[in-house]
Each structure stands twice: as C-alpha cells, then as structure tokens.
mmCIF file of C-alpha atoms in Angstrom:
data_model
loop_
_atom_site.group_PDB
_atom_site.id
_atom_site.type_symbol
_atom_site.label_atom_id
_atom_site.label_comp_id
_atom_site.label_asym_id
_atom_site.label_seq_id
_atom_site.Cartn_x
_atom_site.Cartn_y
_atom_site.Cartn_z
ATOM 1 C CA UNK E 1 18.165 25.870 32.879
ATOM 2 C CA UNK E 2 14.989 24.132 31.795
ATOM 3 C CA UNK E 3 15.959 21.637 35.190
ATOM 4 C CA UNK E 4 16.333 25.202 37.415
ATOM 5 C CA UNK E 5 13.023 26.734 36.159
ATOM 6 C CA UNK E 6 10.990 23.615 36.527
ATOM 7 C CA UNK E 7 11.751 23.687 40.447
ATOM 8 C CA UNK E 8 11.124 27.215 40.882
ATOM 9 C CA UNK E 9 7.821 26.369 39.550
ATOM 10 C CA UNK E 10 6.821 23.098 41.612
ATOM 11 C CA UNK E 11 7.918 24.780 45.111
ATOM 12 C CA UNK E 12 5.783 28.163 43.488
ATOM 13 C CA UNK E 13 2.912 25.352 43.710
ATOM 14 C CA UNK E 14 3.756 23.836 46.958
ATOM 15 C CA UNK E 15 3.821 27.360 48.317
ATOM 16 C CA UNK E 16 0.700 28.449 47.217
ATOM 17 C CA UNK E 17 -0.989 24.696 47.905
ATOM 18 C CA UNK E 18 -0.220 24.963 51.172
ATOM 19 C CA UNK E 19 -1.396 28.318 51.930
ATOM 20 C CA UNK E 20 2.606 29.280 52.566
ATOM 21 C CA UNK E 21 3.346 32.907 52.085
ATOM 22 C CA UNK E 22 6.399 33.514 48.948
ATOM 23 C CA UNK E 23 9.155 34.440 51.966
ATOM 24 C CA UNK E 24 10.661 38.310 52.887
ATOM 25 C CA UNK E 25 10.702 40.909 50.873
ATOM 26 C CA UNK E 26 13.968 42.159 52.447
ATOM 27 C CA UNK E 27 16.543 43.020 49.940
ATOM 28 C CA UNK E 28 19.794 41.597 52.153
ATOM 29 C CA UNK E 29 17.914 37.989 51.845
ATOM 30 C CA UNK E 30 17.046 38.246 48.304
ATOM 31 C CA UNK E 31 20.953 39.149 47.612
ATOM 32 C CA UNK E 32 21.917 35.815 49.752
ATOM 33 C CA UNK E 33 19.427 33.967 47.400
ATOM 34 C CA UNK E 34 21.517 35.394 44.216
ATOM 35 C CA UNK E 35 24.826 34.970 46.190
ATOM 36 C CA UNK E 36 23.909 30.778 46.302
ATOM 37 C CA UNK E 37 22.242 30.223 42.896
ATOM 38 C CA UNK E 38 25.525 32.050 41.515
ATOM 39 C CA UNK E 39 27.547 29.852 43.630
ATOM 40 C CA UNK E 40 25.658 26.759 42.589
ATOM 41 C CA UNK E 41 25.060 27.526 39.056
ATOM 42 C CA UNK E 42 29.141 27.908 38.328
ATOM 43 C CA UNK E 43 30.196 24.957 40.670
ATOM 44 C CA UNK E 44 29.048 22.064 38.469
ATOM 45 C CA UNK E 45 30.454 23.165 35.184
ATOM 46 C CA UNK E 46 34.049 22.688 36.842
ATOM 47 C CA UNK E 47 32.705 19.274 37.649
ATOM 48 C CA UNK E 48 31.915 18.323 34.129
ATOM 49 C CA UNK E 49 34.642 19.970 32.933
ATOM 50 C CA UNK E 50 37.150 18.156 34.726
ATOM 51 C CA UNK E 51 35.716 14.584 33.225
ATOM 52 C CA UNK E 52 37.779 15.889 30.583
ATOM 53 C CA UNK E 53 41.175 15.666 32.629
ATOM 54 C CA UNK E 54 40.346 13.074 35.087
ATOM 55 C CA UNK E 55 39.126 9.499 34.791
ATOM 56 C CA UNK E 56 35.233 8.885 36.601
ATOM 57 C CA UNK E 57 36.280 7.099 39.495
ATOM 58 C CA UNK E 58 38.988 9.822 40.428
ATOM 59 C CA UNK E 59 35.543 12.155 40.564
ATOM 60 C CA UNK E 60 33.552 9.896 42.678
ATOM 61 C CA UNK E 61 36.506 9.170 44.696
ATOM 62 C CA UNK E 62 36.581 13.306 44.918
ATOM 63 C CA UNK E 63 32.910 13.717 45.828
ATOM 64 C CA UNK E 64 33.090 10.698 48.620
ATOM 65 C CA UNK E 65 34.806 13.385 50.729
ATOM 66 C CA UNK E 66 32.581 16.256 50.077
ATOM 67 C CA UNK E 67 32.052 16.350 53.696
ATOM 68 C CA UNK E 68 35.094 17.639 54.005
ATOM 69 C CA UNK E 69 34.893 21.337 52.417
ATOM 70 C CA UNK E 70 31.119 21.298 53.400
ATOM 71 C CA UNK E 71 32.256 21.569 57.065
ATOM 72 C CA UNK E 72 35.296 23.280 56.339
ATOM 73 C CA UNK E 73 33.648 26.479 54.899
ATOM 74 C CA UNK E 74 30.768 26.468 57.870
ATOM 75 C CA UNK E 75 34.098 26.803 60.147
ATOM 76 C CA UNK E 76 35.755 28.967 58.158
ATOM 77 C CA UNK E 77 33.543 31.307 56.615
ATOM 78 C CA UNK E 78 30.370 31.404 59.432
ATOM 79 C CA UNK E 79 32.730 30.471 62.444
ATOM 80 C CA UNK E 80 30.178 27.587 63.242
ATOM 81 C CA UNK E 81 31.660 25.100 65.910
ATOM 82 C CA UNK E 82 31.056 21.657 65.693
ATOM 83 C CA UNK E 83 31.263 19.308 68.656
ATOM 84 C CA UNK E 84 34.244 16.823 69.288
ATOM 85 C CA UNK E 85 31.959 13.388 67.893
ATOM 86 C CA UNK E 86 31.146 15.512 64.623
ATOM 87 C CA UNK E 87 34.821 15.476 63.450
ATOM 88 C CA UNK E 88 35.096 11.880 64.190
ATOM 89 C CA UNK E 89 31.732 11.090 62.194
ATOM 90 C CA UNK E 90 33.550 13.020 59.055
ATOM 91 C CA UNK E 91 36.630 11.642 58.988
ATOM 92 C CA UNK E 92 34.664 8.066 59.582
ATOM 93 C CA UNK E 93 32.191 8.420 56.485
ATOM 94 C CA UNK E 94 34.695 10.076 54.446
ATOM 95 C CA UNK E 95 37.397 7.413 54.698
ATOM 96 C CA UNK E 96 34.852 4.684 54.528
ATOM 97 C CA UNK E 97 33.172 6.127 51.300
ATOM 98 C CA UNK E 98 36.627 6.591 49.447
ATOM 99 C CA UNK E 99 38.109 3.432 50.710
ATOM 100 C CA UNK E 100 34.844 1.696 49.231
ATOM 101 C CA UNK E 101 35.053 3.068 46.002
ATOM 102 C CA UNK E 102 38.892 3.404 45.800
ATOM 103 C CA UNK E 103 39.471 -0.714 46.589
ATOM 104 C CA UNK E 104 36.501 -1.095 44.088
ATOM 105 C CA UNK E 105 37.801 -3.961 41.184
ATOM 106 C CA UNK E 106 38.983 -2.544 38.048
ATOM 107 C CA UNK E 107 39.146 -4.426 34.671
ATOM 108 C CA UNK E 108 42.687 -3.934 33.062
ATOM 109 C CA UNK E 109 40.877 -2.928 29.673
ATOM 110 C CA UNK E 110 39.125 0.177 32.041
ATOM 111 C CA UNK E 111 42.582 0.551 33.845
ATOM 112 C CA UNK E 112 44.520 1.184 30.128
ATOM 113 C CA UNK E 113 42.142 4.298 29.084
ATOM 114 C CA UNK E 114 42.308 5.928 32.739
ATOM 115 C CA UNK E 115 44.089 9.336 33.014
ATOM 116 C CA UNK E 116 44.404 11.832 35.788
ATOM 117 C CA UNK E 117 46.066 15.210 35.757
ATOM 118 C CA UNK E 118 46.778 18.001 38.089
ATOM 119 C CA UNK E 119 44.747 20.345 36.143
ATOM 120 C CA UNK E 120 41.877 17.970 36.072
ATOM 121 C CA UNK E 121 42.317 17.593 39.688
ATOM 122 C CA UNK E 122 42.254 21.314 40.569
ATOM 123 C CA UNK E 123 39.253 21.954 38.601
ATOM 124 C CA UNK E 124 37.422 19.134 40.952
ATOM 125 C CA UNK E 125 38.799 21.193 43.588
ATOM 126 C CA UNK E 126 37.334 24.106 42.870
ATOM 127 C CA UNK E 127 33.917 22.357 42.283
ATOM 128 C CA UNK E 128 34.024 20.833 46.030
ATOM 129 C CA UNK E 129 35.270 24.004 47.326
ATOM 130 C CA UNK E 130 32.191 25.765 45.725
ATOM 131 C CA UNK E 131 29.812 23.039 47.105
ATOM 132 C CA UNK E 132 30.978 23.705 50.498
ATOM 133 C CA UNK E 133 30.570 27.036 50.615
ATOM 134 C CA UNK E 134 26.634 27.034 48.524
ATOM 135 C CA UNK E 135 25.803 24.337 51.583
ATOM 136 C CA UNK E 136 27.349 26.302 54.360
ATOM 137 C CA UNK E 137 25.790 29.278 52.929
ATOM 138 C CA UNK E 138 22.494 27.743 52.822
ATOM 139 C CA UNK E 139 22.973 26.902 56.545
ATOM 140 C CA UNK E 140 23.509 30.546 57.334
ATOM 141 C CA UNK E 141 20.954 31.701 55.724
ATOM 142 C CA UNK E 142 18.136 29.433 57.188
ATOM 143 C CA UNK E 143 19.799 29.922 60.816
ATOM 144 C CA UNK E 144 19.613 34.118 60.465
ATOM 145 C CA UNK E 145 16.697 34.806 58.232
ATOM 146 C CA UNK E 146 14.414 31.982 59.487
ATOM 147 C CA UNK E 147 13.081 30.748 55.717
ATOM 148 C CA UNK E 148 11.668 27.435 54.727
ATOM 149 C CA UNK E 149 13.026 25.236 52.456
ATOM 150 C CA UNK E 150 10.482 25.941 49.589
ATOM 151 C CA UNK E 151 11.122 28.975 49.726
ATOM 152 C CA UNK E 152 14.545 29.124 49.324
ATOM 153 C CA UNK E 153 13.962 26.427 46.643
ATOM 154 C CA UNK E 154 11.843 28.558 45.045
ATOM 155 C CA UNK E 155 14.058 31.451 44.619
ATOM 156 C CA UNK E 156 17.434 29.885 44.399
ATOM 157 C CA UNK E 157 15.964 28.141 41.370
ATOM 158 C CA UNK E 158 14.328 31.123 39.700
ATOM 159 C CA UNK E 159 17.947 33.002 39.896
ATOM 160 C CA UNK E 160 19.896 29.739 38.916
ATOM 161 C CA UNK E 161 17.733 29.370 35.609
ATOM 162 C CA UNK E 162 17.594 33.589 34.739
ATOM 163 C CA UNK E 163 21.818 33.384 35.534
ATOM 164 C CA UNK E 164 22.352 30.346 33.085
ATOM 165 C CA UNK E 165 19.796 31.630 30.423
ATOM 166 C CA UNK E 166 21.929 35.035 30.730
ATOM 167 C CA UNK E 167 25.059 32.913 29.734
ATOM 168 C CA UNK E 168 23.267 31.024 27.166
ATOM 169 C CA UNK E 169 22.043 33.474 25.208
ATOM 170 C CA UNK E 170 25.659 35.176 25.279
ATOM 171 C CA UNK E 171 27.202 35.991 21.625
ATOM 172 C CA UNK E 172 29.998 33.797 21.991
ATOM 173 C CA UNK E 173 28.308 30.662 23.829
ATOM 174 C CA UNK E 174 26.688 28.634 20.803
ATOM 175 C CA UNK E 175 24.936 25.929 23.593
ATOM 176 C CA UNK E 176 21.546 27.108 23.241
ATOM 177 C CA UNK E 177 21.558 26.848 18.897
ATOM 178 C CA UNK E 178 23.380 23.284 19.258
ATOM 179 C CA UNK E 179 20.502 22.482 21.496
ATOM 180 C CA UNK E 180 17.348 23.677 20.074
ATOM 181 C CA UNK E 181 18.888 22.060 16.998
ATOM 182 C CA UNK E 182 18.974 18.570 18.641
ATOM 183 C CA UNK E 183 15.134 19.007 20.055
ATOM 184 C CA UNK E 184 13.950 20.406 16.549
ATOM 185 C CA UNK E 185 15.839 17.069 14.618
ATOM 186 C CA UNK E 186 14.269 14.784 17.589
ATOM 187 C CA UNK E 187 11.444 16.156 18.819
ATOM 188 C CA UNK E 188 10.678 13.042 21.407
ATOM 189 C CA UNK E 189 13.198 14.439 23.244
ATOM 190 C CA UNK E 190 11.236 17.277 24.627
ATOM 191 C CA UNK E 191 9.185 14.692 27.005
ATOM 192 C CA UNK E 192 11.782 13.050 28.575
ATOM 193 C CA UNK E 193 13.814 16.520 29.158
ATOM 194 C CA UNK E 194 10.498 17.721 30.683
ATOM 195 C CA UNK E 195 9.718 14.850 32.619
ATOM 196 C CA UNK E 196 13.540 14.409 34.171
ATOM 197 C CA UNK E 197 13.050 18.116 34.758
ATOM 198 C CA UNK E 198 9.905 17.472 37.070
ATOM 199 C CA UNK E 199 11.065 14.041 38.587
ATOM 200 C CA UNK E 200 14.316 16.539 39.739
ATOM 201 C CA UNK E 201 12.135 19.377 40.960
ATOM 202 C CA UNK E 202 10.022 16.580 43.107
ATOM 203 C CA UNK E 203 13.578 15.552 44.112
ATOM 204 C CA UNK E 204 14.606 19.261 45.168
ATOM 205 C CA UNK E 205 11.759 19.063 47.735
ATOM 206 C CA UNK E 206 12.692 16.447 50.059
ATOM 207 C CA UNK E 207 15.973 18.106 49.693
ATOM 208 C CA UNK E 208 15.563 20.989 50.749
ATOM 209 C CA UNK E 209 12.888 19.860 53.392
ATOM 210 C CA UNK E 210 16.252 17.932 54.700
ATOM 211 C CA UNK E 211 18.353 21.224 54.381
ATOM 212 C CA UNK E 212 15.892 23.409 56.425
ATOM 213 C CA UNK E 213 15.520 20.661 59.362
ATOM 214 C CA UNK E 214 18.543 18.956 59.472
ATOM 215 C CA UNK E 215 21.226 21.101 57.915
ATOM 216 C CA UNK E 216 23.680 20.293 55.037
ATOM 217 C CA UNK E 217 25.981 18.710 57.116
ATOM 218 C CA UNK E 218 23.197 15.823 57.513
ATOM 219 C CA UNK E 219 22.202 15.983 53.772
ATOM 220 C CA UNK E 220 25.662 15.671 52.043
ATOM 221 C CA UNK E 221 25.942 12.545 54.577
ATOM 222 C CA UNK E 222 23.056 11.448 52.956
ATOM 223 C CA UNK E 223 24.451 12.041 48.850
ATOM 224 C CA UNK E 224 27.832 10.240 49.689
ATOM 225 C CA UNK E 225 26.825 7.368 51.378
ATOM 226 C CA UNK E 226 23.821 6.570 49.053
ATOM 227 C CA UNK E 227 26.385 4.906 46.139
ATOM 228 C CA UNK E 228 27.616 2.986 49.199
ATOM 229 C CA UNK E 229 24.259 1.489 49.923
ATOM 230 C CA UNK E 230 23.175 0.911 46.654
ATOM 231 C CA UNK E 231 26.356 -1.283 46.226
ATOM 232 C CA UNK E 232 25.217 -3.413 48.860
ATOM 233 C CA UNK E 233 22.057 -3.299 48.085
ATOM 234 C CA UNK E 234 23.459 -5.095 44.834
ATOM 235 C CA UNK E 235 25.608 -7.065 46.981
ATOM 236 C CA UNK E 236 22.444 -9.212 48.302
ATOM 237 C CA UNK E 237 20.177 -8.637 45.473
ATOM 238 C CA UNK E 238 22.096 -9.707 42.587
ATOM 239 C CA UNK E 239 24.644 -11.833 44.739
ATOM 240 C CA UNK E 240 27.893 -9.103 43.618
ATOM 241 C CA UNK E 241 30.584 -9.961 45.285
ATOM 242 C CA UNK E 242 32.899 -6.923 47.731
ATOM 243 C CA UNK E 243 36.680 -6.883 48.260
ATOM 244 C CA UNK E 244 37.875 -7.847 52.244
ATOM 245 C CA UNK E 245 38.980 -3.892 52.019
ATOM 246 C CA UNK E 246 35.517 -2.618 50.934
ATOM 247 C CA UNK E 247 34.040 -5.035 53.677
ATOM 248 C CA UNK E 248 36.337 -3.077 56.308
ATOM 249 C CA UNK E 249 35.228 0.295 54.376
ATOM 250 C CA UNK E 250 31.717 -0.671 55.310
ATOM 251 C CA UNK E 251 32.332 -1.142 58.344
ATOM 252 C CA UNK E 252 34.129 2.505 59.076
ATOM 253 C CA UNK E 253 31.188 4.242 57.443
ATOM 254 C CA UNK E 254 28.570 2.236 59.956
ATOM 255 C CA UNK E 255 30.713 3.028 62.621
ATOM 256 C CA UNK E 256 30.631 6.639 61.603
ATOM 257 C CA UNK E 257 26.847 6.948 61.398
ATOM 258 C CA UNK E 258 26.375 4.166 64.482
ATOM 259 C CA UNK E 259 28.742 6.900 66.824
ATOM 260 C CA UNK E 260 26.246 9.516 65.793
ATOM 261 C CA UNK E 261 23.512 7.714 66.282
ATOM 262 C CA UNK E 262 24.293 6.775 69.493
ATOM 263 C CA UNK E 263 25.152 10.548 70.462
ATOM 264 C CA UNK E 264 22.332 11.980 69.687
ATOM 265 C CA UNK E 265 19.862 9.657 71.660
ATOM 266 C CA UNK E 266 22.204 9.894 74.282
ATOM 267 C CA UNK E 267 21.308 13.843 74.139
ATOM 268 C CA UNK E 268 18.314 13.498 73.413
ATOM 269 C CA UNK E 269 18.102 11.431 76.802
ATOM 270 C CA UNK E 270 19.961 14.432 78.938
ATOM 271 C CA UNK E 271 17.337 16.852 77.178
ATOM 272 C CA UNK E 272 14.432 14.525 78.474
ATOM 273 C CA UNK E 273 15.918 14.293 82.485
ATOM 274 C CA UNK E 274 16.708 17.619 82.213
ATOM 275 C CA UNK E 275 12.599 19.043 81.461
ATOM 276 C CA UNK E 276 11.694 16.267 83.603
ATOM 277 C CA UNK E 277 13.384 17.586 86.081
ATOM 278 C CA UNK E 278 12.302 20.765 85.819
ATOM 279 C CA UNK E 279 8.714 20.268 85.570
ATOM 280 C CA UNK E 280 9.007 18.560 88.737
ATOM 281 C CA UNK E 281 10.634 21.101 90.595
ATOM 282 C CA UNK E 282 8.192 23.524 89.267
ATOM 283 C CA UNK E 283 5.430 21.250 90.442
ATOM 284 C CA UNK E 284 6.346 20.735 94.056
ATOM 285 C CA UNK E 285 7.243 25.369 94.262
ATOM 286 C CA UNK E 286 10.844 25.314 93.648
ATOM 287 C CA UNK E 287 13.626 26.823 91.591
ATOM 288 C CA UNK E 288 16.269 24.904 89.930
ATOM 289 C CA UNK E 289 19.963 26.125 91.041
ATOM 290 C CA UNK E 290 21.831 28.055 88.513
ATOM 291 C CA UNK E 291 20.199 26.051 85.521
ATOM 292 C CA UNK E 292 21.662 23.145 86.642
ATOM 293 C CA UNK E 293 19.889 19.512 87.017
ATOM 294 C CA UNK E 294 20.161 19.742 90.927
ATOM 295 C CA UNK E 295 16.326 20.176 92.531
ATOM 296 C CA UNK E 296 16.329 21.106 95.775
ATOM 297 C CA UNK E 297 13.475 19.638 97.671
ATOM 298 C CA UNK E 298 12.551 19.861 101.242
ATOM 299 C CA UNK E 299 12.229 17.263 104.335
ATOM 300 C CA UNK E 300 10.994 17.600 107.282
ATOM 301 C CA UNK E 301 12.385 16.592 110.853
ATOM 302 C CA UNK E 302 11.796 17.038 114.174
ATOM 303 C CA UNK E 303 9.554 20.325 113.081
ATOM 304 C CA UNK E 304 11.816 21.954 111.280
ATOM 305 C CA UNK E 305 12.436 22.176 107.633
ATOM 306 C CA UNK E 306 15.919 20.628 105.821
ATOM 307 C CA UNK E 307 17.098 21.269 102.510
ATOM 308 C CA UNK E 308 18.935 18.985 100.893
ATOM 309 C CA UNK E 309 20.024 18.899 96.985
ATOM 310 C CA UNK E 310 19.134 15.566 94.868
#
C-alpha cells in the first residue's frame, strides 16, 4: 500500500515537473485504470500465497515463462496478431530461461525440504494468468486512449493503494494492527520501508516509460531474462561455475533475442528504402504505383518519352 501510494506520488511530481497535463478526464479510461490496479493488486497475493504449497524454484521456474500468458491474453482477449518471428522469440526465451534455472545445481540438504503440490501450482497459475491479462490490458489501453506512461503510473497506483487500504482496514483482516505493531516496537523500520518505497516508485518509471514505447511484450522480456544475466554476470565476476545444459540454455535465450534483433533492423532497413524511395519519386514529379516500392521514372529516346518501372 505504502509501496502503491509512494508511486502515485513520484509520477504526480514528474507530471507536474515536466509541465505534463494529469491525463483524460473521460470516465471509460478512468474505469480501465481501476479495471488494472484491481487486476494487479489481487495477482501477487496468489503469488505469495502459493510459496506456501510450492518450493521457490518451482515459482521462478513458473515466472521464466511469463511470456507465455502475457501474449496469450493480448491474442485472446484484444485479438492482437503477432508476426510469425514473435512466436519463435517466445518459445526461444521461455525455454532458455526455464531450462537455465531448471538444470540449476541443487544441494541434497535443499532437495530434502522441497515440496510441490497441485494446489500450490494452480494458485501460481492464476497469478501468471492475472499478469497476462494486467500487461495485455495495459497494451490496450495505451494503443486506444493514447496515455503516457506516468500517467497511467500515476493512477494505476493511486487505485492500487485506495483498493488494498480498503482490504486492510476490513473487520476481519488483522494485517494492518500486526503491522503498525511491528513499526511502533521498531521504529527504524519506518526509513527503510520509506526508502524501498521510493527506490520502487523511481523503478516504476523506467517501467512504465518501457510499457508506453515498447509494449509489455518487450518489458516482461526484459523481467525474465534479467536473473539470467545476473547469473552470468556472476559467472565471470566471481568465477561461478554453469552446467553444459545451462550453457546450451544460454545459448537458446541469445538466439531468441539475436532472431529479433536481427528482424527488426532488417525492417527497419525496408522502412528506410521504402521513404527513400518515395522521396525520390516525389522529387523527380512522380507517383509511386499502388503503394508499392516500384518508381516509375522516365527516359527519353529518339524524341519520345519511355516509361519504364525500376
């Protein structure tokens, strides 16, 4: 709550700072703002609560696929269509990711106390389910209404924190005593809830920045692959040693985000002939042909005038 509040105030800020107006007034977006800090607000407490049922690495295993329902609900729910390469890129990063944490070494002592069960499983379900469809919502909702990321930050936070202090504050949900109790018996605590609060709202702004330019599908690629890199980032710094499986793991994620990579520029190239070609054809008077790439330009012979398509 304290987390959700402390956001809604920092993008208030960076609204205001940079002379950015608070977003629309119009009721239908304001309800789409409530529909995702609802959605958010009860998807992680499935998450925690399935730590009780499942061992740790069964939930990172679970979230290393979060790609999965992300894209899933934008197809299913919003009808978005992805292109052929997209699928590929998924099903690359996501079996990379869970291979690399799934072939990770496990001490027999950590093996013993491990547990998993169905229930535990379904509730982690549920959780990525509910993450898919706040992201693909949040995709929708920048596509049709046109908002920036602060200010859905902004307002998705100020409903998150007014929905959980709603529950809190509940006559049967004794959170909020248990917790002003703790803060009142250690009052040090306060700063370093405050300051993980604002370090987490700083956080929320380069996400969301992400979110409104380069849509969750980008970001969540981001979140699962970061554990990944940090790992191999230990890998050289503190000479940690990986499994011949989590090598190959590696090498399916890079391949994943290589393919993309390579893609895009290659768009990005077609994009680039494409205006070329048009400003030249609108430099030397003429049309291009149904859209198309083909310039028609003229020669001349024997006195008369030839057309001939490039």
């Amino acid at each position: 709550m304290i987390q959700s509040f402390m956001a809604a105030i920092v993008a208030l800020f960076y609204l205001i700072g940079s002379g950015k107006s608070l977003g629309t007034t119009n009721p239908w977006v304001i309800f789409r703002y409530l529909q995702v800090a609802f959605l958010q607000s009860i998807g992680s407490p499935f998450g925690y609560h399935s730590l009780k049922h499942i061992d740790y690495p069964t939930m990172i295993l679970g979230k290393s696929c979060k790609l999965v329902p992300v894209m899933l609900m934008n197809v299913m729910l919003y009808r978005k269509k992805f292109p052929l390469y997209k699928y590929i890129v998924v099903s690359l990063i996501t079996l990379g990711v869970s291979g690399f944490m799934l072939l990770q070494p496990v001490s027999e002592k950590k093996r013993e106390v491990m547990t998993n069960s169905l229930y535990g499983i379904l509730l982690l379900t549920v959780n990525l389910l509910l993450d898919g469809v706040t992201n693909s919502t949040q995709d929708q909702i920048f596509h049709k209404y046109k908002v920036t990321g602060q200010q859905m930050m902004l307002f998705m936070n100020l409903f998150s924190g007014l929905l959980m202090f709603g529950w809190l504050v509940t006559p049967w949900n004794t959170e909020l005593g248990k917790a002003l109790a703790f803060c009142h018996e250690y009052p040090a605590v306060i700063t370093d809830i405050l300051l993980f609060s604002l370090c987490g709202a700083l956080g929320q702004c380069f996400i969301f920045f992400t979110l409104q330019n380069f849509g969750s599908l980008f970001l969540v690629t981001i979140t699962v692959t970061r554990k990944l890199f940090t790992m191999l980032l230990s890998v050289f710094w503190f000479d940690h040693h990986l499994t011949v499986g989590q090598w190959l793991a590696v090498a399916l994620v890079f391949t994943g985000i290589g393919l993309e990579a390579v893609v895009k520029q290659a768009e990005k190239w077609r994009l680039e002939r494409n205006f070329a070609a048009k400003e030249a054809a609108k430099k030397n008077g003429y049309k291009l042909s149904n859209g198309t790439t083909k310039v028609v330009s003229k020669k001349k012979s024997g006195g008369k005038n030839k057309f001939k398509h490039i």
